[in-house]
Amino acid sequence: MRRELEIGFGRGHFMTARAAANPGAAFVAIEWRKKWQGDLLAKLARVGATNVEVLTGDAAELVPRFDVESFDCVHIHFPDPWWKRRHLRRRLLDRHFVVEIARVLKPGGTVYVQTDVLDYAKVVLVSFEGLGLFQNIAGPLGYTTWRDEIPERSLREMRCARDGTPFVQMKFVRRAESMDLRRAAREG
């Protein structure tokens, strides 16, 4: 059975649509805001989707608990950029977390990331490309679109499209060749 992970489900629009459109797949959705867990559960109930496990907490603490190579796909939509310099350490998509994503993703598995903060997008590109664990489908430091592949949209993506706010999409594929994740974590 295909298994997908969404990190930061927000208001739950994407996960609700994705789960309803793919009843044969299993999903895990993580969000640190506890109040949004109830919103997602209500939306899932309205569409009759029973294929989602909803977790509340810090993804940096929850993802390391998953088994190795347990997901086919990871979705990360508009992660918090943590603007202030003193908060930069809170950013999720640093090199250490990218190693954790590689660990839980099956070889050939895909990570879909989108953001409307272009400076953060550059950090994400360097984090994913710098360790050699992932291939950027768009080429080095490139952006792509995956709308034809993943038709479901997050609320933030719909707002960006409506308001004309530029955003970028990135698609990374976990390299199939064997890798020493411990070494990659040390080098990160």
Short mmCIF file of N, CA and C in Angstrom, two decimals:
data_model
loop_
_atom_site.label_atom_id
_atom_site.label_comp_id
_atom_site.label_asym_id
_atom_site.label_seq_id
_atom_site.Cartn_x
_atom_site.Cartn_y
_atom_site.Cartn_z
N MET A 1 0.84 -1.18 0.00
CA MET A 1 0.00 0.00 0.00
C MET A 1 0.89 1.24 0.00
N ARG A 2 0.55 2.19 -0.85
CA ARG A 2 1.29 3.45 -0.91
C ARG A 2 1.08 4.21 0.39
N ARG A 3 2.17 4.81 0.90
CA ARG A 3 2.10 5.55 2.16
C ARG A 3 2.75 6.91 1.96
N GLU A 4 2.02 7.98 2.33
CA GLU A 4 2.49 9.34 2.14
C GLU A 4 2.46 10.10 3.47
N LEU A 5 3.39 11.05 3.60
CA LEU A 5 3.52 11.86 4.79
C LEU A 5 3.37 13.32 4.41
N GLU A 6 2.53 14.05 5.14
CA GLU A 6 2.49 15.50 4.99
C GLU A 6 2.98 16.13 6.29
N ILE A 7 3.98 16.99 6.16
CA ILE A 7 4.54 17.68 7.31
C ILE A 7 4.01 19.11 7.29
N GLY A 8 3.24 19.44 8.33
CA GLY A 8 2.64 20.77 8.41
C GLY A 8 1.36 20.85 7.61
N PHE A 9 0.31 20.15 8.03
CA PHE A 9 -0.92 20.11 7.24
C PHE A 9 -1.76 21.37 7.34
N GLY A 10 -1.43 22.27 8.26
CA GLY A 10 -2.15 23.54 8.35
C GLY A 10 -3.63 23.35 8.55
N ARG A 11 -4.42 23.98 7.71
CA ARG A 11 -5.88 23.88 7.82
C ARG A 11 -6.44 22.58 7.25
N GLY A 12 -5.59 21.77 6.62
CA GLY A 12 -5.99 20.43 6.20
C GLY A 12 -6.62 20.30 4.84
N HIS A 13 -6.64 21.36 4.04
CA HIS A 13 -7.28 21.28 2.72
C HIS A 13 -6.58 20.26 1.82
N PHE A 14 -5.27 20.33 1.75
CA PHE A 14 -4.53 19.41 0.89
C PHE A 14 -4.74 17.98 1.33
N MET A 15 -4.54 17.69 2.61
CA MET A 15 -4.64 16.31 3.09
C MET A 15 -6.03 15.75 2.91
N THR A 16 -7.05 16.56 3.14
CA THR A 16 -8.42 16.09 2.96
C THR A 16 -8.66 15.70 1.50
N ALA A 17 -8.27 16.56 0.58
CA ALA A 17 -8.46 16.27 -0.84
C ALA A 17 -7.62 15.08 -1.28
N ARG A 18 -6.40 15.01 -0.81
CA ARG A 18 -5.49 13.92 -1.21
C ARG A 18 -6.01 12.58 -0.70
N ALA A 19 -6.43 12.53 0.54
CA ALA A 19 -6.93 11.28 1.12
C ALA A 19 -8.22 10.83 0.44
N ALA A 20 -9.11 11.78 0.16
CA ALA A 20 -10.37 11.44 -0.50
C ALA A 20 -10.13 10.93 -1.92
N ALA A 21 -9.17 11.50 -2.62
CA ALA A 21 -8.88 11.11 -4.00
C ALA A 21 -8.09 9.80 -4.10
N ASN A 22 -7.49 9.38 -2.99
CA ASN A 22 -6.64 8.18 -3.00
C ASN A 22 -7.02 7.26 -1.84
N PRO A 23 -8.22 6.66 -1.88
CA PRO A 23 -8.67 5.85 -0.75
C PRO A 23 -7.85 4.58 -0.52
N GLY A 24 -7.10 4.15 -1.52
CA GLY A 24 -6.28 2.95 -1.38
C GLY A 24 -4.90 3.22 -0.79
N ALA A 25 -4.61 4.46 -0.51
CA ALA A 25 -3.31 4.83 0.07
C ALA A 25 -3.48 5.13 1.55
N ALA A 26 -2.36 5.08 2.27
CA ALA A 26 -2.35 5.43 3.69
C ALA A 26 -1.58 6.74 3.85
N PHE A 27 -2.05 7.60 4.74
CA PHE A 27 -1.45 8.91 4.94
C PHE A 27 -1.16 9.15 6.42
N VAL A 28 -0.09 9.89 6.65
CA VAL A 28 0.23 10.39 7.98
C VAL A 28 0.36 11.90 7.84
N ALA A 29 -0.32 12.64 8.71
CA ALA A 29 -0.31 14.10 8.65
C ALA A 29 0.18 14.64 9.99
N ILE A 30 1.20 15.52 9.93
CA ILE A 30 1.78 16.10 11.15
C ILE A 30 1.58 17.61 11.14
N GLU A 31 1.17 18.13 12.29
CA GLU A 31 1.03 19.57 12.48
C GLU A 31 1.30 19.88 13.94
N TRP A 32 2.04 20.93 14.23
CA TRP A 32 2.33 21.26 15.62
C TRP A 32 1.20 22.02 16.30
N ARG A 33 0.33 22.65 15.51
CA ARG A 33 -0.79 23.40 16.09
C ARG A 33 -1.93 22.45 16.43
N LYS A 34 -2.13 22.22 17.70
CA LYS A 34 -3.13 21.25 18.14
C LYS A 34 -4.55 21.63 17.69
N LYS A 35 -4.85 22.93 17.67
CA LYS A 35 -6.21 23.36 17.32
C LYS A 35 -6.57 22.97 15.89
N TRP A 36 -5.58 22.80 15.00
CA TRP A 36 -5.89 22.45 13.62
C TRP A 36 -6.10 20.95 13.43
N GLN A 37 -5.73 20.16 14.42
CA GLN A 37 -5.97 18.73 14.34
C GLN A 37 -7.47 18.46 14.25
N GLY A 38 -8.25 19.14 15.09
CA GLY A 38 -9.70 18.97 15.06
C GLY A 38 -10.32 19.39 13.73
N ASP A 39 -9.78 20.47 13.15
CA ASP A 39 -10.28 20.92 11.84
C ASP A 39 -10.07 19.84 10.79
N LEU A 40 -8.87 19.26 10.78
CA LEU A 40 -8.58 18.22 9.79
C LEU A 40 -9.45 16.99 10.03
N LEU A 41 -9.58 16.56 11.26
CA LEU A 41 -10.39 15.37 11.55
C LEU A 41 -11.85 15.58 11.12
N ALA A 42 -12.39 16.78 11.33
CA ALA A 42 -13.76 17.08 10.91
C ALA A 42 -13.88 17.05 9.38
N LYS A 43 -12.92 17.61 8.70
CA LYS A 43 -12.94 17.61 7.23
C LYS A 43 -12.84 16.18 6.69
N LEU A 44 -11.98 15.38 7.29
CA LEU A 44 -11.84 13.99 6.85
C LEU A 44 -13.14 13.22 7.07
N ALA A 45 -13.79 13.46 8.18
CA ALA A 45 -15.07 12.80 8.47
C ALA A 45 -16.13 13.21 7.45
N ARG A 46 -16.15 14.49 7.08
CA ARG A 46 -17.15 14.97 6.10
C ARG A 46 -17.00 14.28 4.75
N VAL A 47 -15.76 13.97 4.35
CA VAL A 47 -15.56 13.33 3.04
C VAL A 47 -15.47 11.81 3.16
N GLY A 48 -15.57 11.30 4.38
CA GLY A 48 -15.55 9.86 4.59
C GLY A 48 -14.16 9.23 4.45
N ALA A 49 -13.12 10.02 4.62
CA ALA A 49 -11.76 9.49 4.50
C ALA A 49 -11.31 8.92 5.85
N THR A 50 -10.96 7.65 5.84
CA THR A 50 -10.51 6.97 7.06
C THR A 50 -9.07 6.49 6.95
N ASN A 51 -8.37 7.00 5.96
CA ASN A 51 -7.02 6.51 5.66
C ASN A 51 -5.92 7.47 6.10
N VAL A 52 -6.20 8.32 7.10
CA VAL A 52 -5.22 9.30 7.56
C VAL A 52 -4.98 9.14 9.06
N GLU A 53 -3.72 9.04 9.43
CA GLU A 53 -3.32 9.09 10.83
C GLU A 53 -2.85 10.52 11.09
N VAL A 54 -3.46 11.19 12.05
CA VAL A 54 -3.16 12.59 12.34
C VAL A 54 -2.33 12.67 13.61
N LEU A 55 -1.17 13.32 13.52
CA LEU A 55 -0.27 13.47 14.66
C LEU A 55 -0.05 14.94 14.95
N THR A 56 -0.05 15.29 16.23
CA THR A 56 0.22 16.65 16.65
C THR A 56 1.56 16.68 17.36
N GLY A 57 2.44 17.58 16.93
CA GLY A 57 3.73 17.71 17.57
C GLY A 57 4.76 18.27 16.61
N ASP A 58 5.97 18.34 17.08
CA ASP A 58 7.09 18.86 16.31
C ASP A 58 7.58 17.78 15.34
N ALA A 59 7.54 18.07 14.06
CA ALA A 59 7.97 17.09 13.06
C ALA A 59 9.42 16.67 13.27
N ALA A 60 10.24 17.58 13.77
CA ALA A 60 11.65 17.23 14.02
C ALA A 60 11.78 16.15 15.08
N GLU A 61 10.79 16.02 15.95
CA GLU A 61 10.79 14.97 16.95
C GLU A 61 10.01 13.75 16.51
N LEU A 62 8.97 13.92 15.70
CA LEU A 62 8.12 12.81 15.28
C LEU A 62 8.71 11.99 14.13
N VAL A 63 9.27 12.66 13.13
CA VAL A 63 9.78 11.94 11.96
C VAL A 63 10.86 10.92 12.33
N PRO A 64 11.79 11.21 13.23
CA PRO A 64 12.79 10.19 13.58
C PRO A 64 12.20 8.92 14.20
N ARG A 65 10.96 8.95 14.63
CA ARG A 65 10.31 7.77 15.21
C ARG A 65 9.78 6.80 14.17
N PHE A 66 9.67 7.24 12.92
CA PHE A 66 9.16 6.37 11.87
C PHE A 66 10.22 5.36 11.45
N ASP A 67 9.75 4.22 10.95
CA ASP A 67 10.66 3.18 10.48
C ASP A 67 11.40 3.64 9.23
N VAL A 68 12.55 3.04 9.00
CA VAL A 68 13.35 3.30 7.80
C VAL A 68 12.54 2.91 6.56
N GLU A 69 12.61 3.75 5.55
CA GLU A 69 11.97 3.51 4.25
C GLU A 69 10.49 3.17 4.38
N SER A 70 9.78 3.95 5.20
CA SER A 70 8.37 3.66 5.45
C SER A 70 7.40 4.50 4.62
N PHE A 71 7.92 5.47 3.84
CA PHE A 71 7.05 6.32 3.04
C PHE A 71 7.48 6.33 1.57
N ASP A 72 6.47 6.47 0.70
CA ASP A 72 6.72 6.61 -0.73
C ASP A 72 6.87 8.07 -1.13
N CYS A 73 6.33 8.95 -0.32
CA CYS A 73 6.25 10.35 -0.70
C CYS A 73 6.13 11.22 0.54
N VAL A 74 6.72 12.43 0.47
CA VAL A 74 6.60 13.41 1.55
C VAL A 74 6.17 14.74 0.94
N HIS A 75 5.19 15.39 1.56
CA HIS A 75 4.70 16.69 1.12
C HIS A 75 5.00 17.72 2.19
N ILE A 76 5.60 18.85 1.78
CA ILE A 76 5.87 19.95 2.71
C ILE A 76 5.44 21.24 2.01
N HIS A 77 4.31 21.77 2.45
CA HIS A 77 3.73 22.95 1.81
C HIS A 77 3.94 24.19 2.67
N PHE A 78 4.65 25.15 2.15
CA PHE A 78 4.82 26.46 2.77
C PHE A 78 5.29 26.36 4.23
N PRO A 79 6.45 25.75 4.44
CA PRO A 79 6.96 25.66 5.81
C PRO A 79 7.27 27.03 6.39
N ASP A 80 7.13 27.16 7.69
CA ASP A 80 7.36 28.43 8.36
C ASP A 80 8.81 28.86 8.14
N PRO A 81 9.04 30.07 7.59
CA PRO A 81 10.41 30.50 7.31
C PRO A 81 11.16 31.03 8.53
N TRP A 82 10.46 31.28 9.63
CA TRP A 82 11.09 31.81 10.84
C TRP A 82 11.99 32.98 10.47
N TRP A 83 11.40 34.11 10.27
CA TRP A 83 12.04 35.29 9.72
C TRP A 83 13.19 35.85 10.56
N LYS A 84 13.00 35.92 11.88
CA LYS A 84 13.99 36.59 12.71
C LYS A 84 15.28 35.77 12.81
N ARG A 85 16.39 36.48 12.82
CA ARG A 85 17.70 35.82 12.85
C ARG A 85 17.82 34.86 14.03
N ARG A 86 17.33 35.25 15.19
CA ARG A 86 17.45 34.40 16.37
C ARG A 86 16.56 33.15 16.28
N HIS A 87 15.62 33.14 15.33
CA HIS A 87 14.71 32.01 15.16
C HIS A 87 15.14 31.06 14.04
N LEU A 88 16.18 31.41 13.31
CA LEU A 88 16.57 30.61 12.15
C LEU A 88 16.81 29.14 12.50
N ARG A 89 17.27 28.88 13.71
CA ARG A 89 17.54 27.50 14.13
C ARG A 89 16.26 26.66 14.18
N ARG A 90 15.10 27.32 14.21
CA ARG A 90 13.83 26.61 14.26
C ARG A 90 13.36 26.14 12.89
N ARG A 91 13.99 26.61 11.84
CA ARG A 91 13.57 26.20 10.50
C ARG A 91 13.66 24.69 10.39
N LEU A 92 12.64 24.12 9.81
CA LEU A 92 12.54 22.67 9.72
C LEU A 92 13.49 22.06 8.70
N LEU A 93 13.59 22.66 7.54
CA LEU A 93 14.29 22.02 6.44
C LEU A 93 15.79 22.34 6.42
N ASP A 94 16.45 22.00 7.51
CA ASP A 94 17.91 22.11 7.52
C ASP A 94 18.49 20.76 7.09
N ARG A 95 19.80 20.70 7.00
CA ARG A 95 20.44 19.49 6.49
C ARG A 95 20.19 18.27 7.37
N HIS A 96 20.11 18.45 8.68
CA HIS A 96 19.88 17.31 9.57
C HIS A 96 18.49 16.71 9.37
N PHE A 97 17.49 17.57 9.20
CA PHE A 97 16.14 17.07 8.97
C PHE A 97 16.02 16.42 7.60
N VAL A 98 16.74 16.94 6.62
CA VAL A 98 16.73 16.33 5.29
C VAL A 98 17.27 14.89 5.36
N VAL A 99 18.26 14.66 6.21
CA VAL A 99 18.77 13.29 6.40
C VAL A 99 17.65 12.41 6.98
N GLU A 100 16.86 12.94 7.91
CA GLU A 100 15.75 12.17 8.48
C GLU A 100 14.70 11.86 7.41
N ILE A 101 14.43 12.82 6.55
CA ILE A 101 13.48 12.57 5.47
C ILE A 101 14.01 11.46 4.56
N ALA A 102 15.29 11.52 4.24
CA ALA A 102 15.90 10.47 3.40
C ALA A 102 15.78 9.11 4.09
N ARG A 103 15.93 9.08 5.38
CA ARG A 103 15.89 7.82 6.13
C ARG A 103 14.50 7.18 6.06
N VAL A 104 13.45 7.97 6.17
CA VAL A 104 12.09 7.40 6.19
C VAL A 104 11.49 7.24 4.79
N LEU A 105 12.14 7.78 3.78
CA LEU A 105 11.64 7.71 2.41
C LEU A 105 12.25 6.51 1.69
N LYS A 106 11.44 5.79 0.95
CA LYS A 106 11.94 4.65 0.17
C LYS A 106 12.85 5.16 -0.96
N PRO A 107 13.83 4.36 -1.37
CA PRO A 107 14.64 4.76 -2.53
C PRO A 107 13.73 5.01 -3.74
N GLY A 108 13.96 6.11 -4.43
CA GLY A 108 13.10 6.50 -5.54
C GLY A 108 11.88 7.28 -5.09
N GLY A 109 11.69 7.43 -3.79
CA GLY A 109 10.56 8.19 -3.25
C GLY A 109 10.73 9.68 -3.52
N THR A 110 9.63 10.40 -3.45
CA THR A 110 9.61 11.80 -3.84
C THR A 110 9.27 12.72 -2.69
N VAL A 111 9.92 13.88 -2.68
CA VAL A 111 9.60 14.95 -1.73
C VAL A 111 9.11 16.15 -2.55
N TYR A 112 7.93 16.64 -2.20
CA TYR A 112 7.35 17.81 -2.85
C TYR A 112 7.36 18.95 -1.85
N VAL A 113 8.01 20.06 -2.22
CA VAL A 113 8.10 21.22 -1.34
C VAL A 113 7.65 22.44 -2.13
N GLN A 114 6.91 23.33 -1.46
CA GLN A 114 6.58 24.61 -2.09
C GLN A 114 6.62 25.70 -1.03
N THR A 115 7.03 26.89 -1.47
CA THR A 115 7.14 28.03 -0.57
C THR A 115 6.96 29.32 -1.36
N ASP A 116 6.50 30.35 -0.64
CA ASP A 116 6.39 31.67 -1.25
C ASP A 116 7.48 32.60 -0.71
N VAL A 117 8.45 32.05 -0.02
CA VAL A 117 9.59 32.81 0.51
C VAL A 117 10.82 32.38 -0.30
N LEU A 118 11.20 33.18 -1.28
CA LEU A 118 12.25 32.78 -2.20
C LEU A 118 13.60 32.59 -1.52
N ASP A 119 13.90 33.39 -0.51
CA ASP A 119 15.16 33.19 0.22
C ASP A 119 15.18 31.83 0.92
N TYR A 120 14.04 31.44 1.47
CA TYR A 120 13.96 30.12 2.12
C TYR A 120 14.04 29.01 1.07
N ALA A 121 13.48 29.24 -0.11
CA ALA A 121 13.55 28.24 -1.18
C ALA A 121 15.00 27.92 -1.51
N LYS A 122 15.85 28.93 -1.52
CA LYS A 122 17.28 28.71 -1.80
C LYS A 122 17.92 27.85 -0.72
N VAL A 123 17.54 28.08 0.53
CA VAL A 123 18.04 27.27 1.65
C VAL A 123 17.59 25.82 1.48
N VAL A 124 16.34 25.63 1.10
CA VAL A 124 15.80 24.29 0.89
C VAL A 124 16.56 23.58 -0.23
N LEU A 125 16.79 24.28 -1.33
CA LEU A 125 17.53 23.68 -2.44
C LEU A 125 18.92 23.21 -1.99
N VAL A 126 19.63 24.07 -1.29
CA VAL A 126 20.98 23.73 -0.83
C VAL A 126 20.93 22.56 0.15
N SER A 127 19.94 22.55 1.05
CA SER A 127 19.81 21.47 2.03
C SER A 127 19.57 20.12 1.34
N PHE A 128 18.68 20.08 0.37
CA PHE A 128 18.37 18.82 -0.29
C PHE A 128 19.46 18.38 -1.26
N GLU A 129 20.05 19.32 -1.96
CA GLU A 129 21.05 18.96 -2.97
C GLU A 129 22.44 18.74 -2.38
N GLY A 130 22.74 19.41 -1.28
CA GLY A 130 24.09 19.43 -0.75
C GLY A 130 24.60 18.13 -0.20
N LEU A 131 23.72 17.24 0.22
CA LEU A 131 24.16 15.99 0.85
C LEU A 131 24.29 14.84 -0.15
N GLY A 132 23.77 15.01 -1.36
CA GLY A 132 23.83 13.94 -2.35
C GLY A 132 22.82 12.83 -2.13
N LEU A 133 21.87 13.04 -1.23
CA LEU A 133 20.87 12.03 -0.94
C LEU A 133 19.67 12.12 -1.87
N PHE A 134 19.49 13.29 -2.49
CA PHE A 134 18.34 13.53 -3.35
C PHE A 134 18.79 14.10 -4.68
N GLN A 135 17.99 13.84 -5.69
CA GLN A 135 18.18 14.47 -7.00
C GLN A 135 17.07 15.50 -7.17
N ASN A 136 17.45 16.71 -7.55
CA ASN A 136 16.48 17.74 -7.86
C ASN A 136 16.02 17.51 -9.30
N ILE A 137 14.74 17.25 -9.48
CA ILE A 137 14.20 16.95 -10.81
C ILE A 137 14.41 18.10 -11.78
N ALA A 138 14.45 19.32 -11.30
CA ALA A 138 14.63 20.49 -12.16
C ALA A 138 16.09 20.78 -12.47
N GLY A 139 17.01 19.98 -11.94
CA GLY A 139 18.42 20.26 -12.12
C GLY A 139 18.94 21.08 -10.95
N PRO A 140 20.26 21.25 -10.87
CA PRO A 140 20.85 21.95 -9.73
C PRO A 140 20.23 23.34 -9.50
N LEU A 141 19.82 23.56 -8.28
CA LEU A 141 19.24 24.83 -7.82
C LEU A 141 18.05 25.30 -8.66
N GLY A 142 17.32 24.33 -9.23
CA GLY A 142 16.19 24.67 -10.09
C GLY A 142 14.84 24.41 -9.46
N TYR A 143 13.85 25.11 -9.97
CA TYR A 143 12.47 24.94 -9.53
C TYR A 143 11.69 24.24 -10.62
N THR A 144 10.61 23.61 -10.25
CA THR A 144 9.79 22.89 -11.20
C THR A 144 8.33 23.11 -10.85
N THR A 145 7.45 22.45 -11.54
CA THR A 145 6.04 22.40 -11.16
C THR A 145 5.61 20.95 -11.14
N TRP A 146 4.75 20.62 -10.23
CA TRP A 146 4.25 19.25 -10.16
C TRP A 146 2.73 19.23 -10.11
N ARG A 147 2.13 20.30 -10.62
CA ARG A 147 0.68 20.42 -10.60
C ARG A 147 -0.02 19.28 -11.35
N ASP A 148 0.52 18.82 -12.48
CA ASP A 148 -0.12 17.73 -13.22
C ASP A 148 -0.02 16.42 -12.45
N GLU A 149 1.01 16.29 -11.67
CA GLU A 149 1.26 15.07 -10.91
C GLU A 149 0.46 15.02 -9.61
N ILE A 150 0.37 16.15 -8.93
CA ILE A 150 -0.33 16.28 -7.65
C ILE A 150 -1.38 17.38 -7.81
N PRO A 151 -2.61 17.01 -8.19
CA PRO A 151 -3.62 18.06 -8.45
C PRO A 151 -4.18 18.73 -7.19
N GLU A 152 -4.10 18.08 -6.04
CA GLU A 152 -4.66 18.66 -4.82
C GLU A 152 -3.83 19.88 -4.42
N ARG A 153 -4.50 20.87 -3.83
CA ARG A 153 -3.83 22.11 -3.46
C ARG A 153 -4.02 22.43 -1.99
N SER A 154 -3.02 23.08 -1.42
CA SER A 154 -3.16 23.57 -0.05
C SER A 154 -3.90 24.91 -0.09
N LEU A 155 -4.45 25.31 1.05
CA LEU A 155 -5.14 26.59 1.13
C LEU A 155 -4.18 27.74 0.79
N ARG A 156 -2.96 27.66 1.27
CA ARG A 156 -1.98 28.72 1.01
C ARG A 156 -1.66 28.81 -0.48
N GLU A 157 -1.53 27.66 -1.14
CA GLU A 157 -1.27 27.67 -2.59
C GLU A 157 -2.44 28.32 -3.34
N MET A 158 -3.66 28.00 -2.94
CA MET A 158 -4.82 28.60 -3.60
C MET A 158 -4.84 30.12 -3.39
N ARG A 159 -4.48 30.56 -2.19
CA ARG A 159 -4.45 32.00 -1.91
C ARG A 159 -3.36 32.69 -2.73
N CYS A 160 -2.19 32.07 -2.82
CA CYS A 160 -1.10 32.65 -3.62
C CYS A 160 -1.53 32.80 -5.08
N ALA A 161 -2.15 31.75 -5.61
CA ALA A 161 -2.61 31.80 -7.00
C ALA A 161 -3.66 32.89 -7.19
N ARG A 162 -4.59 32.99 -6.25
CA ARG A 162 -5.66 33.99 -6.34
C ARG A 162 -5.12 35.41 -6.25
N ASP A 163 -4.15 35.63 -5.34
CA ASP A 163 -3.63 36.97 -5.09
C ASP A 163 -2.45 37.34 -5.98
N GLY A 164 -1.98 36.40 -6.79
CA GLY A 164 -0.83 36.68 -7.65
C GLY A 164 0.49 36.69 -6.90
N THR A 165 0.52 36.06 -5.72
CA THR A 165 1.76 35.97 -4.94
C THR A 165 2.65 34.90 -5.54
N PRO A 166 3.88 35.24 -5.91
CA PRO A 166 4.76 34.22 -6.50
C PRO A 166 5.14 33.16 -5.46
N PHE A 167 5.20 31.93 -5.92
CA PHE A 167 5.68 30.84 -5.09
C PHE A 167 6.39 29.85 -5.99
N VAL A 168 7.23 29.02 -5.39
CA VAL A 168 7.99 28.05 -6.16
C VAL A 168 7.69 26.64 -5.65
N GLN A 169 7.84 25.69 -6.57
CA GLN A 169 7.69 24.29 -6.23
C GLN A 169 8.99 23.58 -6.53
N MET A 170 9.32 22.64 -5.66
CA MET A 170 10.54 21.86 -5.81
C MET A 170 10.18 20.39 -5.67
N LYS A 171 10.85 19.56 -6.44
CA LYS A 171 10.61 18.12 -6.40
C LYS A 171 11.96 17.42 -6.32
N PHE A 172 12.11 16.61 -5.28
CA PHE A 172 13.35 15.88 -5.06
C PHE A 172 13.05 14.39 -5.00
N VAL A 173 13.92 13.60 -5.59
CA VAL A 173 13.77 12.15 -5.58
C VAL A 173 14.95 11.55 -4.81
N ARG A 174 14.61 10.68 -3.85
CA ARG A 174 15.67 10.04 -3.06
C ARG A 174 16.46 9.11 -3.96
N ARG A 175 17.75 9.29 -3.93
CA ARG A 175 18.62 8.46 -4.75
C ARG A 175 18.52 7.01 -4.31
N ALA A 176 18.51 6.10 -5.28
CA ALA A 176 18.33 4.69 -5.00
C ALA A 176 19.61 4.01 -4.53
N GLU A 177 20.76 4.56 -4.93
CA GLU A 177 22.00 3.92 -4.51
C GLU A 177 22.13 3.96 -2.99
N SER A 178 22.80 2.94 -2.46
CA SER A 178 22.92 2.87 -1.00
C SER A 178 23.68 4.09 -0.49
N MET A 179 23.32 4.51 0.71
CA MET A 179 23.94 5.71 1.26
C MET A 179 24.17 5.52 2.75
N ASP A 180 25.17 6.15 3.23
CA ASP A 180 25.46 6.12 4.65
C ASP A 180 24.83 7.36 5.27
N LEU A 181 23.63 7.19 5.81
CA LEU A 181 22.90 8.33 6.36
C LEU A 181 23.58 8.89 7.60
N ARG A 182 24.24 8.03 8.37
CA ARG A 182 24.94 8.54 9.56
C ARG A 182 26.06 9.48 9.15
N ARG A 183 26.81 9.09 8.11
CA ARG A 183 27.88 9.96 7.63
C ARG A 183 27.32 11.26 7.09
N ALA A 184 26.22 11.17 6.34
CA ALA A 184 25.59 12.38 5.79
C ALA A 184 25.14 13.31 6.92
N ALA A 185 24.62 12.74 7.99
CA ALA A 185 24.18 13.56 9.13
C ALA A 185 25.36 14.27 9.78
N ARG A 186 26.49 13.57 9.92
CA ARG A 186 27.68 14.19 10.50
C ARG A 186 28.21 15.30 9.63
N GLU A 187 28.17 15.09 8.31
CA GLU A 187 28.71 16.09 7.37
C GLU A 187 27.78 17.27 7.23
N GLY A 188 26.47 17.07 7.55
CA GLY A 188 25.49 18.14 7.42
C GLY A 188 25.71 19.14 8.49
#
